[in-house]
C-alpha cells in the first residue's frame, strides 16, 4: 500500500486523488509522504514497517508455566470428574501459587499449541 501511494505521488497527483486511487485516506497519504521525506528519500525505510524491539506486554506463559500446565492436564482429574475441562483446569491453576492466573481460553491456546487434546 505504501509503495502504491509513493508511485501515485510520483505522478504529481494531489493527495485527494492519490487517496481515492489507492483506496486510503488522505491522512495516510500525508503520513507516507512525510515518512519518505524524513528518511531522506529512502524507499525501503518508508515501505517496510518498523519492528518492535520488545512485545508490548510480556507474556505470562513461559516454558516453565507451560510445562506445569501440561503436567496438570496429564494428571488424574479431581474426584467427581471423569476428565479435565478447560474451565476445571482454570479453577485448579488459580489454586496453585507458583502459576499465574490464566483464563480458560489461554489454557486452551497453550494446550492446542502443543497438540494436547483433553479426553
Short mmCIF file of C-alpha atoms in Angstrom, two decimals:
data_model
loop_
_atom_site.label_atom_id
_atom_site.label_comp_id
_atom_site.label_asym_id
_atom_site.label_seq_id
_atom_site.Cartn_x
_atom_site.Cartn_y
_atom_site.Cartn_z
CA UNK A 1 0.00 0.00 0.00
CA UNK A 2 2.79 2.43 0.88
CA UNK A 3 4.58 1.62 -2.36
CA UNK A 4 1.41 2.29 -4.37
CA UNK A 5 0.99 5.62 -2.56
CA UNK A 6 4.56 6.62 -3.41
CA UNK A 7 4.11 5.60 -7.05
CA UNK A 8 0.92 7.63 -7.31
CA UNK A 9 2.56 10.63 -5.61
CA UNK A 10 5.38 10.44 -8.16
CA UNK A 11 2.87 11.23 -10.91
CA UNK A 12 2.28 14.69 -9.37
CA UNK A 13 -1.32 13.94 -8.42
CA UNK A 14 -2.93 15.67 -5.44
CA UNK A 15 -3.30 13.92 -2.11
CA UNK A 16 -7.05 13.52 -2.51
CA UNK A 17 -6.62 11.99 -5.97
CA UNK A 18 -3.93 9.60 -4.70
CA UNK A 19 -6.08 8.63 -1.72
CA UNK A 20 -9.03 7.78 -3.98
CA UNK A 21 -6.85 5.94 -6.48
CA UNK A 22 -5.09 3.79 -3.88
CA UNK A 23 -8.10 3.39 -1.62
CA UNK A 24 -6.73 5.00 1.55
CA UNK A 25 -7.41 8.18 3.46
CA UNK A 26 -5.68 11.49 2.75
CA UNK A 27 -4.10 11.27 6.19
CA UNK A 28 -2.41 8.03 5.19
CA UNK A 29 -1.07 9.63 2.02
CA UNK A 30 0.30 12.56 4.05
CA UNK A 31 1.94 10.23 6.59
CA UNK A 32 3.61 8.15 3.87
CA UNK A 33 4.88 11.30 2.16
CA UNK A 34 6.12 12.68 5.49
CA UNK A 35 7.95 9.46 6.34
CA UNK A 36 9.52 9.39 2.87
CA UNK A 37 10.81 12.93 3.43
CA UNK A 38 12.04 12.12 6.97
CA UNK A 39 14.01 9.11 5.78
CA UNK A 40 15.75 11.23 3.15
CA UNK A 41 14.03 9.53 0.24
CA UNK A 42 14.93 6.03 1.39
CA UNK A 43 12.29 3.89 -0.29
CA UNK A 44 12.93 0.75 1.76
CA UNK A 45 12.76 2.59 5.09
CA UNK A 46 9.47 4.15 4.02
CA UNK A 47 7.78 0.98 2.84
CA UNK A 48 8.91 -1.53 5.47
CA UNK A 49 7.18 -1.47 8.84
CA UNK A 50 9.28 -0.88 11.92
CA UNK A 51 9.58 -3.95 14.10
CA UNK A 52 9.16 -3.64 17.84
CA UNK A 53 12.18 -4.50 19.94
CA UNK A 54 10.03 -5.98 22.69
CA UNK A 55 6.41 -7.05 22.76
CA UNK A 56 4.00 -4.51 24.24
CA UNK A 57 3.18 -6.77 27.20
CA UNK A 58 5.50 -9.57 28.28
CA UNK A 59 3.84 -12.96 28.05
CA UNK A 60 3.00 -14.71 31.32
CA UNK A 61 3.32 -18.06 29.56
CA UNK A 62 6.91 -19.15 29.96
CA UNK A 63 8.30 -22.59 29.29
CA UNK A 64 8.01 -23.50 32.96
CA UNK A 65 4.38 -22.35 33.17
CA UNK A 66 3.56 -24.28 30.00
CA UNK A 67 5.24 -27.44 31.32
CA UNK A 68 3.43 -27.25 34.66
CA UNK A 69 0.10 -26.66 32.93
CA UNK A 70 0.60 -29.68 30.67
CA UNK A 71 1.66 -31.79 33.67
CA UNK A 72 -1.53 -30.76 35.46
CA UNK A 73 -3.63 -31.65 32.40
CA UNK A 74 -1.89 -35.06 32.21
CA UNK A 75 -2.60 -35.85 35.84
CA UNK A 76 -5.73 -37.60 37.04
CA UNK A 77 -8.78 -35.34 37.21
CA UNK A 78 -10.11 -34.46 40.66
CA UNK A 79 -12.64 -36.67 42.40
CA UNK A 80 -16.11 -36.37 40.96
CA UNK A 81 -14.87 -35.58 37.44
CA UNK A 82 -14.30 -38.08 34.66
CA UNK A 83 -11.88 -35.82 32.75
CA UNK A 84 -10.30 -32.38 32.74
CA UNK A 85 -12.11 -29.50 31.08
CA UNK A 86 -10.62 -26.10 30.32
CA UNK A 87 -12.73 -24.44 33.00
CA UNK A 88 -11.79 -27.10 35.55
CA UNK A 89 -8.11 -26.58 34.71
CA UNK A 90 -8.66 -22.84 35.12
CA UNK A 91 -10.04 -23.38 38.64
CA UNK A 92 -7.10 -25.56 39.63
CA UNK A 93 -4.48 -23.22 38.14
CA UNK A 94 -5.80 -20.49 40.43
CA UNK A 95 -5.16 -22.74 43.44
CA UNK A 96 -1.51 -23.32 42.51
CA UNK A 97 0.55 -20.46 43.91
CA UNK A 98 3.50 -20.74 41.52
CA UNK A 99 1.37 -20.35 38.38
CA UNK A 100 -0.14 -17.05 37.23
CA UNK A 101 -3.91 -16.84 36.96
CA UNK A 102 -4.79 -17.99 33.46
CA UNK A 103 -8.08 -17.75 31.61
CA UNK A 104 -9.57 -20.93 30.15
CA UNK A 105 -9.04 -19.57 26.63
CA UNK A 106 -5.34 -19.04 27.35
CA UNK A 107 -5.08 -22.56 28.73
CA UNK A 108 -6.77 -23.86 25.59
CA UNK A 109 -4.31 -21.99 23.36
CA UNK A 110 -1.32 -23.40 25.26
CA UNK A 111 -2.65 -26.95 25.01
CA UNK A 112 -3.57 -26.54 21.34
CA UNK A 113 -0.09 -25.21 20.56
CA UNK A 114 1.36 -28.48 21.85
CA UNK A 115 -1.33 -30.63 20.13
CA UNK A 116 -2.61 -31.72 23.54
CA UNK A 117 -6.19 -32.99 23.50
CA UNK A 118 -8.29 -33.24 26.64
CA UNK A 119 -10.02 -36.62 26.53
#
